[in-house]
Coordinates of C-alpha atoms (C1' of nucleotides) in Angstrom, one line a residue:
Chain A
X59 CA 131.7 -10.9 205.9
X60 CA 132.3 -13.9 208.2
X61 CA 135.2 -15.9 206.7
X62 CA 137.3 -13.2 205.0
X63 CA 141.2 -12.5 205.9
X64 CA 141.9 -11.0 209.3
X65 CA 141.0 -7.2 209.8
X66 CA 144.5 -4.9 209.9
X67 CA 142.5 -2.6 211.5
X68 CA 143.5 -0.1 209.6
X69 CA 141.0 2.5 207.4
X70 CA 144.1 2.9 205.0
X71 CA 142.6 1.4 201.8
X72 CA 145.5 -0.4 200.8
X73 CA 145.0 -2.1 204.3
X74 CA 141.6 -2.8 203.5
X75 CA 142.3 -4.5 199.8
X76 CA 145.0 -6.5 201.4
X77 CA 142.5 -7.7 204.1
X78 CA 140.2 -9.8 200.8
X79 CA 143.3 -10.2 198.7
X80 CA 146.8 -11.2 200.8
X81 CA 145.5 -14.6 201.5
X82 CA 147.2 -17.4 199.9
X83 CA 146.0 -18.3 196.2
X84 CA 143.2 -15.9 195.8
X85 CA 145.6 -13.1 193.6
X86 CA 145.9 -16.3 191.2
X87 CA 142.5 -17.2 191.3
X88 CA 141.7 -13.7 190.4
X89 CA 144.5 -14.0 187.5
X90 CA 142.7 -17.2 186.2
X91 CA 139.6 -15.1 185.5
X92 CA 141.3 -12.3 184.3
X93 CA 142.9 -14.8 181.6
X94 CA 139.8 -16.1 180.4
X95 CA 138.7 -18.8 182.8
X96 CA 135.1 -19.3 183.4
X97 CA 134.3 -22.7 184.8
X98 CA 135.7 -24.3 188.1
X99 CA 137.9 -27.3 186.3
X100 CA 139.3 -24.4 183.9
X101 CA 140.8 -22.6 187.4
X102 CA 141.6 -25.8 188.7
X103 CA 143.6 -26.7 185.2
X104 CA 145.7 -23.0 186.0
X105 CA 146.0 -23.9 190.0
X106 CA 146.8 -27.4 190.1
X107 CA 148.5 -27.6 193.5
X108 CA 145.1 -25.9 195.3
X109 CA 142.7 -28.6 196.4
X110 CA 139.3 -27.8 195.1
X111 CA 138.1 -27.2 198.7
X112 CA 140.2 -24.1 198.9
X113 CA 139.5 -23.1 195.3
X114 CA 135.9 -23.5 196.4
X115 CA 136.0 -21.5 199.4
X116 CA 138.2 -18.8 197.7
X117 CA 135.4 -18.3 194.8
X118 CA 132.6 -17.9 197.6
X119 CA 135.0 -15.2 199.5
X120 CA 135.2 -13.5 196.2
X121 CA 131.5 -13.7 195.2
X122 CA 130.4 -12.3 198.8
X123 CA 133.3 -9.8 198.3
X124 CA 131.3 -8.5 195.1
X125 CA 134.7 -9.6 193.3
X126 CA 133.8 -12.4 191.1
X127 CA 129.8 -13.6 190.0
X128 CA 128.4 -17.0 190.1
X129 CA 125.8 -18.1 187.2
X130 CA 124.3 -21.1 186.1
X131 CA 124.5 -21.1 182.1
X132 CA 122.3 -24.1 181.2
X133 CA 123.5 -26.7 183.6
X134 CA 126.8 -25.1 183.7
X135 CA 128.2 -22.9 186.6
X136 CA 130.4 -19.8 185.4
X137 CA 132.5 -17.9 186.8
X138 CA 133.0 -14.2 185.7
X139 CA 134.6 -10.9 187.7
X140 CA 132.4 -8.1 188.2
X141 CA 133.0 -4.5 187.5
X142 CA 135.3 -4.5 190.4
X143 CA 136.5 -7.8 189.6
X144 CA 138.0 -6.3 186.3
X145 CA 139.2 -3.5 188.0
X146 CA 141.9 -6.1 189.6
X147 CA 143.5 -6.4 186.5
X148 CA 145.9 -3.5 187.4
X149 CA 147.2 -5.2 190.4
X150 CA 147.6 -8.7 188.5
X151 CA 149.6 -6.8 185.5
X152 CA 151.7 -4.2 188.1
X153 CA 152.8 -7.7 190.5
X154 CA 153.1 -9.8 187.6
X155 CA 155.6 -7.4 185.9
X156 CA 157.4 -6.8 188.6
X157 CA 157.8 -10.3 189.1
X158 CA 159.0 -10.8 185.4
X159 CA 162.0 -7.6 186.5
X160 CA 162.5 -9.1 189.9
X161 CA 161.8 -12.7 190.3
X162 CA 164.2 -14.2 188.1
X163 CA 165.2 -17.6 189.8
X164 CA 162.8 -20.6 189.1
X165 CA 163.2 -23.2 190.8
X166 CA 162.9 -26.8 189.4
X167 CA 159.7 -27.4 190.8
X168 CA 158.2 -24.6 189.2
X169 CA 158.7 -25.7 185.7
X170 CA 155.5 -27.7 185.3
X171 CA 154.9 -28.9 182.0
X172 CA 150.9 -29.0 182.2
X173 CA 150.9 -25.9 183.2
X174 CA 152.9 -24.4 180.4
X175 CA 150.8 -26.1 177.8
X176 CA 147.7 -25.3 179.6
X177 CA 149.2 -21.4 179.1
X178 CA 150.2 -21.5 175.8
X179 CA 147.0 -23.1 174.6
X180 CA 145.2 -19.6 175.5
X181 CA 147.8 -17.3 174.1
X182 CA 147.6 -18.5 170.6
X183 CA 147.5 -16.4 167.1
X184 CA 144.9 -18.3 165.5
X185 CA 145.3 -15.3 162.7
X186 CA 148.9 -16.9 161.9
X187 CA 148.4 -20.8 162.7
X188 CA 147.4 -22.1 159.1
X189 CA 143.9 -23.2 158.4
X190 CA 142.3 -26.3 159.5
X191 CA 144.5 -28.4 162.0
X192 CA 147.9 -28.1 163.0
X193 CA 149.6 -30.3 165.9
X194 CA 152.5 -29.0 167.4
X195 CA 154.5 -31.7 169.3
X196 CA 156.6 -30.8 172.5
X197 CA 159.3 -33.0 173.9
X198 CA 161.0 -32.1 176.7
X199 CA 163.4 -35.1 177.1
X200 CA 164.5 -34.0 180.9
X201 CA 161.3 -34.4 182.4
X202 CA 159.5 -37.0 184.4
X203 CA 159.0 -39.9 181.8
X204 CA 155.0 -39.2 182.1
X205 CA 155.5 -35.7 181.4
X206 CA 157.9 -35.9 178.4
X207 CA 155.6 -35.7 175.7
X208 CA 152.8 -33.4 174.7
X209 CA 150.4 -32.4 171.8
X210 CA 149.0 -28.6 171.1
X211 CA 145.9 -29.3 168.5
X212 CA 145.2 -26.4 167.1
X213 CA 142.0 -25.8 164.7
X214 CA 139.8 -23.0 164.2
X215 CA 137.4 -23.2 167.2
X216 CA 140.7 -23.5 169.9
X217 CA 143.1 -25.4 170.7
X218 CA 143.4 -28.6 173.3
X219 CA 146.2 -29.9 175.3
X220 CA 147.3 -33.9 174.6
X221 CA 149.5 -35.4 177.7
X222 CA 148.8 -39.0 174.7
X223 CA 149.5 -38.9 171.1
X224 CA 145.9 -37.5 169.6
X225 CA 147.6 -39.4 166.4
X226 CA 147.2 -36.2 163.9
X227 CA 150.1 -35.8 161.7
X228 CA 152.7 -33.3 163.4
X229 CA 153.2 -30.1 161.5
X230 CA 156.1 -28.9 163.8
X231 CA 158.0 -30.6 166.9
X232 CA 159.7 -28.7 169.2
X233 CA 162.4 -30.1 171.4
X234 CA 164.2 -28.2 174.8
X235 CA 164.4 -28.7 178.6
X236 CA 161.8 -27.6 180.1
X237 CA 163.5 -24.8 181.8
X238 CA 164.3 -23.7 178.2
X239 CA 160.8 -23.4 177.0
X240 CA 159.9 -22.0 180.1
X241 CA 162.1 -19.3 179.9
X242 CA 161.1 -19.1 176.1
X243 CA 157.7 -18.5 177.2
X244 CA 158.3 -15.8 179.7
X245 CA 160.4 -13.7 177.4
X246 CA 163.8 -14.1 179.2
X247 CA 164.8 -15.8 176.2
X248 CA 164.1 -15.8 172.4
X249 CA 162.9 -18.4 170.2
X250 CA 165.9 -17.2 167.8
X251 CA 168.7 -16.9 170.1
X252 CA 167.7 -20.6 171.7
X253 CA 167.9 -22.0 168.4
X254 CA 171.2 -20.7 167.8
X255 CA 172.8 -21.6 170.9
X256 CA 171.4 -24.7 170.1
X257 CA 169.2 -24.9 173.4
X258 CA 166.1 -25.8 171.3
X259 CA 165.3 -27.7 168.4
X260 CA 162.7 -26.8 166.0
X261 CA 161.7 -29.7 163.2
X262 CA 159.4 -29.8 160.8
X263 CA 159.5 -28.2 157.2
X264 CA 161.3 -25.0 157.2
X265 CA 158.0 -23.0 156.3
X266 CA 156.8 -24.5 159.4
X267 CA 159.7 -24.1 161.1
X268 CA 159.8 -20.3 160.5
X269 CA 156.8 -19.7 161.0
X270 CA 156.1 -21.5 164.6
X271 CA 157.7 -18.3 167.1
X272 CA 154.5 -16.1 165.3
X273 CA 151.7 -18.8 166.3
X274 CA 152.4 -17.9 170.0
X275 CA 151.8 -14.4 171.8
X276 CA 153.5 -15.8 174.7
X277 CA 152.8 -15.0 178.1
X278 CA 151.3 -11.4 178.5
X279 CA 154.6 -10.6 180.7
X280 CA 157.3 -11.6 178.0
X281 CA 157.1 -8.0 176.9
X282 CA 158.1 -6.5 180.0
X283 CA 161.4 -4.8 179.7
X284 CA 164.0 -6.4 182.3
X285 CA 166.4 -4.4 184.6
X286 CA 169.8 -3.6 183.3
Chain B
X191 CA 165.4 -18.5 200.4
X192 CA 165.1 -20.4 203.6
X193 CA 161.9 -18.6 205.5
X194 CA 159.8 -17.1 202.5
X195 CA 155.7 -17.8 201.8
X196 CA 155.3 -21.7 200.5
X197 CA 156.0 -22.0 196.8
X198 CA 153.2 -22.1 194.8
X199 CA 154.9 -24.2 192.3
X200 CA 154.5 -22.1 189.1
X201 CA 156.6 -20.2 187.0
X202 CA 154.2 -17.6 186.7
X203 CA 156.0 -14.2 187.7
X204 CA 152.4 -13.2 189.7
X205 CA 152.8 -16.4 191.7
X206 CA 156.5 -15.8 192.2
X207 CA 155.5 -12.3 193.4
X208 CA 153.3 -13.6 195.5
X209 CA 154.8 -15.9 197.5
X210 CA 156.8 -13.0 198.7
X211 CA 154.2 -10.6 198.8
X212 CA 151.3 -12.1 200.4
X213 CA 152.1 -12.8 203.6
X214 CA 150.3 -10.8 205.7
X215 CA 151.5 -7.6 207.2
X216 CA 154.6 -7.8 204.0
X217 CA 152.4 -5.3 201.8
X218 CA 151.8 -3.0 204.4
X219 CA 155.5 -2.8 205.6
X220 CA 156.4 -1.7 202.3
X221 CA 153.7 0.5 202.2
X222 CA 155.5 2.6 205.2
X223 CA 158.7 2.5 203.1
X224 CA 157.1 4.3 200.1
X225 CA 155.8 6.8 202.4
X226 CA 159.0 7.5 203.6
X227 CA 159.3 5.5 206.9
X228 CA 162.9 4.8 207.3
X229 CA 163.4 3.6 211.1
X230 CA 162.4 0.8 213.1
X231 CA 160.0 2.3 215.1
X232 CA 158.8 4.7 212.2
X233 CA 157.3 1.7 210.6
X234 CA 155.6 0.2 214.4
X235 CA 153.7 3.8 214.5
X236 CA 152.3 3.4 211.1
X237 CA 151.9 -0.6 211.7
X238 CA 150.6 -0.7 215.7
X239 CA 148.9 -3.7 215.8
X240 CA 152.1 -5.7 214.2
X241 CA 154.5 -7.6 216.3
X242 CA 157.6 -6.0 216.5
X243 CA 159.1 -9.7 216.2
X244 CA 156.6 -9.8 212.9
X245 CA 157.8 -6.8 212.1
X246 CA 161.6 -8.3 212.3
X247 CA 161.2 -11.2 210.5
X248 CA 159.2 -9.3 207.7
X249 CA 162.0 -6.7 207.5
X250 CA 164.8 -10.2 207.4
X251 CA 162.1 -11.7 204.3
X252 CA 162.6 -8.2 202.5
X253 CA 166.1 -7.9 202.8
X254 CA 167.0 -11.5 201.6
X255 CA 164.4 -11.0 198.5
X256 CA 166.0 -7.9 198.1
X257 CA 163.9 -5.5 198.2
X258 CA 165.0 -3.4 201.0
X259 CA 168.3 -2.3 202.1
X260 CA 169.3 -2.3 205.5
X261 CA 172.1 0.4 207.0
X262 CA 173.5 1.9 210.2
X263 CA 173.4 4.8 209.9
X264 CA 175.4 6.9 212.8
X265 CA 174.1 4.3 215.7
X266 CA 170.5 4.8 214.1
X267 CA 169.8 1.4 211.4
X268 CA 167.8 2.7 208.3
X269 CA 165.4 0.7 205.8
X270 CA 165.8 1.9 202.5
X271 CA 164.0 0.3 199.5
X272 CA 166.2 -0.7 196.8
X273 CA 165.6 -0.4 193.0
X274 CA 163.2 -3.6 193.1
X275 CA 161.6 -2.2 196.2
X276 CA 160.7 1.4 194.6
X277 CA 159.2 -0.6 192.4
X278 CA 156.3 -2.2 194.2
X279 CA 155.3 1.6 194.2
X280 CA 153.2 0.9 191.4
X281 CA 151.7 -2.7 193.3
X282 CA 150.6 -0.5 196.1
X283 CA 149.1 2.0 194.3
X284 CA 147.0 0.0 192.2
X285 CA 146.2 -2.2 195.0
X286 CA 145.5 1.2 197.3
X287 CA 143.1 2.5 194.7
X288 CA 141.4 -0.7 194.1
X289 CA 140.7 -0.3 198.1
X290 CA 139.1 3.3 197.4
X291 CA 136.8 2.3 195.0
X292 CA 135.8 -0.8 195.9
X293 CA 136.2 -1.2 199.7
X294 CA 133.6 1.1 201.3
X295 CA 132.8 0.4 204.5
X296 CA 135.1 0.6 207.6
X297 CA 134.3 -1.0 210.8
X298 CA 134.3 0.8 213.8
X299 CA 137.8 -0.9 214.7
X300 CA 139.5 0.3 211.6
X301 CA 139.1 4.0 212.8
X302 CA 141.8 4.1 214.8
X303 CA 143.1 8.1 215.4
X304 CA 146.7 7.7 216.4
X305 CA 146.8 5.9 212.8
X306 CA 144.5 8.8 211.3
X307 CA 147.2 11.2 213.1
X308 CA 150.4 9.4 212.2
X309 CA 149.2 9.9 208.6
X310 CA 148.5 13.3 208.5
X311 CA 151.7 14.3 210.4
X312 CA 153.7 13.1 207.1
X313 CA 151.4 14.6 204.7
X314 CA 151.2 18.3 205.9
X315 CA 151.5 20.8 202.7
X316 CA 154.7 23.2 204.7
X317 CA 154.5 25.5 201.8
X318 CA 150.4 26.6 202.9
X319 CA 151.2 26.7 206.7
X320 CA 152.0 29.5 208.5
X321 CA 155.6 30.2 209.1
X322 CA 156.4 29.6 212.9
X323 CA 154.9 27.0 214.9
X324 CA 151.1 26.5 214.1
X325 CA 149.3 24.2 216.6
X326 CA 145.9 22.3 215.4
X327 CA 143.8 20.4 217.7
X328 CA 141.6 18.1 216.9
X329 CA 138.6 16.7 219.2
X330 CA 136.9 13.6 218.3
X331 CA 134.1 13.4 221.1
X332 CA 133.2 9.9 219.7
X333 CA 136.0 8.2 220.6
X334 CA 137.3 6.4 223.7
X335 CA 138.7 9.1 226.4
X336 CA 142.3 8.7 226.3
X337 CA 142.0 9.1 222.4
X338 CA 140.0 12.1 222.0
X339 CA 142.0 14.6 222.0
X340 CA 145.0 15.3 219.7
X341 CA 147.4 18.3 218.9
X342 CA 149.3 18.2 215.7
X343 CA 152.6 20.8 216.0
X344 CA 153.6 22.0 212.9
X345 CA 157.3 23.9 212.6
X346 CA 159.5 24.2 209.6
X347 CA 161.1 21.6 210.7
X348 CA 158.3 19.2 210.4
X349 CA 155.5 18.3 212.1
X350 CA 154.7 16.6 215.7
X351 CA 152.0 14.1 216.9
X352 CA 150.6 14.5 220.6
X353 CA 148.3 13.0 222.2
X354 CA 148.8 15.4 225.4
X355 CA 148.5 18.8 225.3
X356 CA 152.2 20.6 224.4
X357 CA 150.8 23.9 225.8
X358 CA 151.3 26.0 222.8
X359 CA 148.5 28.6 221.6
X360 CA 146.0 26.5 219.7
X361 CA 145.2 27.9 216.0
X362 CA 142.8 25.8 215.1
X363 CA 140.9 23.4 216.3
X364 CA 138.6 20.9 214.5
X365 CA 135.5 18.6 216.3
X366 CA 134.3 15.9 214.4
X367 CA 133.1 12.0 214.7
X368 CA 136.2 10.4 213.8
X369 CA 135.0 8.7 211.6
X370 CA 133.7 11.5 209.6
X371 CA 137.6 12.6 210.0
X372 CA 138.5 9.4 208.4
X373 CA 136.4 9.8 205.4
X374 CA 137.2 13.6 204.8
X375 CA 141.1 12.2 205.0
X376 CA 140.2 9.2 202.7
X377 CA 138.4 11.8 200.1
X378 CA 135.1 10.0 200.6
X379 CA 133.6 13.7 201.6
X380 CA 135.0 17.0 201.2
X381 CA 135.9 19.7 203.9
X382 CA 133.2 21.9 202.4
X383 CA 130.6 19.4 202.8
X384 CA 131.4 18.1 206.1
X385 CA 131.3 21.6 207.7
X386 CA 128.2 22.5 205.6
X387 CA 126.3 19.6 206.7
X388 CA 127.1 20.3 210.2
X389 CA 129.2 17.0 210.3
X390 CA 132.6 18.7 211.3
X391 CA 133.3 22.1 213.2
X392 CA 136.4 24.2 212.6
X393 CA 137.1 26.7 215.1
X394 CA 139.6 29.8 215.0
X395 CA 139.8 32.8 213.2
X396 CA 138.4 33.1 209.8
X397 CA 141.4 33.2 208.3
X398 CA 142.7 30.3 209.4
X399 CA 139.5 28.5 209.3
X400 CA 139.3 29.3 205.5
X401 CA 143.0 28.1 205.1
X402 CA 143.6 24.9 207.1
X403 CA 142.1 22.5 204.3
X404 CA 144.5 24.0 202.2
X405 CA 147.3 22.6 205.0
X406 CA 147.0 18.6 204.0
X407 CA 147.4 17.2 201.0
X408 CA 145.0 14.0 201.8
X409 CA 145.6 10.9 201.8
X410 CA 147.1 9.5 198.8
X411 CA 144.2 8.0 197.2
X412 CA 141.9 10.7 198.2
X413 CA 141.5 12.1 194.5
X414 CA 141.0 8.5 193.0
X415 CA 138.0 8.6 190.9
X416 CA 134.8 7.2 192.9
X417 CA 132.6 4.5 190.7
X418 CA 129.5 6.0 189.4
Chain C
dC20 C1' 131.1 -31.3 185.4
dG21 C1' 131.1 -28.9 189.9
dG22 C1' 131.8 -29.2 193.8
dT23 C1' 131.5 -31.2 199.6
dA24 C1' 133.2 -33.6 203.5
dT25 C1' 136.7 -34.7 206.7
dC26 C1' 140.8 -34.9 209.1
dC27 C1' 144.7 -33.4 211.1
dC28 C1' 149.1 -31.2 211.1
dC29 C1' 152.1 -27.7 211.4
dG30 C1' 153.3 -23.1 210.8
dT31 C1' 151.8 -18.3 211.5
dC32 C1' 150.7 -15.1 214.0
dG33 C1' 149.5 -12.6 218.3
dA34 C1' 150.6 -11.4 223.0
dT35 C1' 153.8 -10.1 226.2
dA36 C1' 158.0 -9.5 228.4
dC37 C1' 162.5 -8.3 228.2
dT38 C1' 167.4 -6.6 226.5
dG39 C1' 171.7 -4.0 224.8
Chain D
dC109 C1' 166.1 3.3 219.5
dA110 C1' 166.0 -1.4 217.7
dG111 C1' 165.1 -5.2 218.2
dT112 C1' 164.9 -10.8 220.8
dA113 C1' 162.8 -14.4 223.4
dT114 C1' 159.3 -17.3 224.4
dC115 C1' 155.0 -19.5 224.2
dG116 C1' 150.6 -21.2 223.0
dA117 C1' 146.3 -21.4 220.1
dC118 C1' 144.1 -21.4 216.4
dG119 C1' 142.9 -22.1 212.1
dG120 C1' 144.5 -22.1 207.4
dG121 C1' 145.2 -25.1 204.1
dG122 C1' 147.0 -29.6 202.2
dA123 C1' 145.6 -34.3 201.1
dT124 C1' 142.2 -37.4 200.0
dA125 C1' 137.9 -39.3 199.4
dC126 C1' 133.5 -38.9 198.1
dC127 C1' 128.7 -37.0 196.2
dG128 C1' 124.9 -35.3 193.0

DNA sequence: CGGTATCCCCGTCGATACTG
DNA sequence: CAGTATCGACGGGGATACCG
């Protein structure tokens, strides 16, 4: 236990999780695995402000912690949480809800684009996305020039984030700020009552069109029910 | 939002969360707001090796997040949680029983009695203990001299910490490591065992011997469920 | 793909003393 | 009781480059 957060000195258990878990990133390292991600450039896609020093240190705090496990698949290195790994869960769901009541201000800086993608790329209905592929087009016409325009390809084995036109035909385009969709995303707002107000566009043909709100689960928070 | 953790830069609300909740020390502050700390220097006995200026500053974060309430109350000031600070209730219990089941081991400096004192002051059953004053000593010959000895006061009115002798006719009195005090408090042993094993000693009359257990509730987390 | 190696800054935190 | 004031160190972590 040499590198680990600084004792509380404190047999209070709460103490003693905080002691592993109150240092900066490693709750949302822990929520990368607990979404799915596996291999070291897939947390570094969901932390892209965290220099892979610190993501690297972080995992080996975790693994001595008995938190996470380190295997070599072929000549792959993955990633997966142990039993008590899993049992962290909780904690992501119960801070990540009461950050969807409580946290309601986003600041422009938080509204990065890869990072949305890169989110709703793993919370996709593949039951209600039609067969074979289907490209759905994002333009959000107030960001940074580079970071305008995006691609979700969507087949049957996943789906992959474009930043360049993959050159598919477009099933659906969606255009908003990027705040909007954001907000979309996290359930403050809904993909009807965006359209109406005329805060999003939705083109494509109106089967498509209708049918685009259902291809997304959204983020696992959206649900939460807000203050009144 | 002048002097809160760094952003993270991401609109998830875990990260939001986070960036006010992972500072060290914050947790644990609120912590000694849902067990009922109120005062100033309520919160420094449940938090002694915090900075009272830490302890400010922390208290200023929470406030301007708005998660506690701040009030003068007669010339006393009293932190109250607000509606989005009962509501990290949740965040610390899942983060408290994450600690039970998955933090074992305590070092030597986490067993620290005035803390192990402090905690069972505020969680004294009054209904089980005799009417009138009832005086329980407690003798940990383990630990350093001026903190072996230790007389918990119980009244109707509530219950006092000392760490000299008030003088009063002793009812009980209880000799054990501390650290097997610590775990019988945490729930990682029970009363029964620790006495039949030889590894505490509870002296007094039968009666109360038999009923003292019966006179704390436990630490919170106590009855969480061990891992198989 | 899966990480190390460095470098350095700046902010946090701890310690201690002191005040209305 | 309820905090400020001050000060210094230490190391966390950000940035960037590089390696197998």
């Amino acid at each position: 236990m040499s590198t680990m957060g600084t004792s509380y000195y404190q047999f209070c258990p709460v103490a003693k999780a905080m002691e592993l878990l109150d240092e900066r990133w490693t709750l949302l390292v822990i929520r990368e695995l607990v979404s799915g991600g596996q291999h070291f450039n897939d947390l570094r896609r969901g932390l892209p402000r965290m220099s892979p020093s610190l993501l690297s240190k972080r995992l080996q705090q975790l693994q001595r912690a008995g938190v996470i496990a380190r295997r070599h698949s072929g000549n792959n290195v993955c990633y997966t949480l142990t039993q008590a790994g899993s049992e962290l869960r909780p904690v992501v769901e119960a801070l990540g809800s009461w950050g969807t009541r409580w946290i309601g201000e986003l600041g422009d800086a938080d509204l990065d684009p890869k990072l949305l993608l890169w989110d709703m790329h793993r919370n996709i209905d593949r039951n209600a996305v039609p067969e074979g592929r289907t490209v759905v087009h994002f333009d959000f016409p107030d960001a940074p020039r580079k970071l305008q325009r995006w691609w979700l390809v969507i087949t049957k084995d996943g789906a992959d984030v474009c930043d360049i036109d993959p050159g598919y035909e477009v099933a659906v385009s969606v255009t908003a700020s990027l705040r909007r969709m954001v907000e979309i995303w996290r359930g403050d707002v809904g993909w009807g009552d965006a359209v109406g107000r005329g805060m999003l566009e939705i083109d494509g043909p109106e089967a498509m069109r209708r049918a685009l709100p259902g291809w997304f689960t959204l983020s696992v928070f959206a649900a939460v029910p807000r203050p009144s």
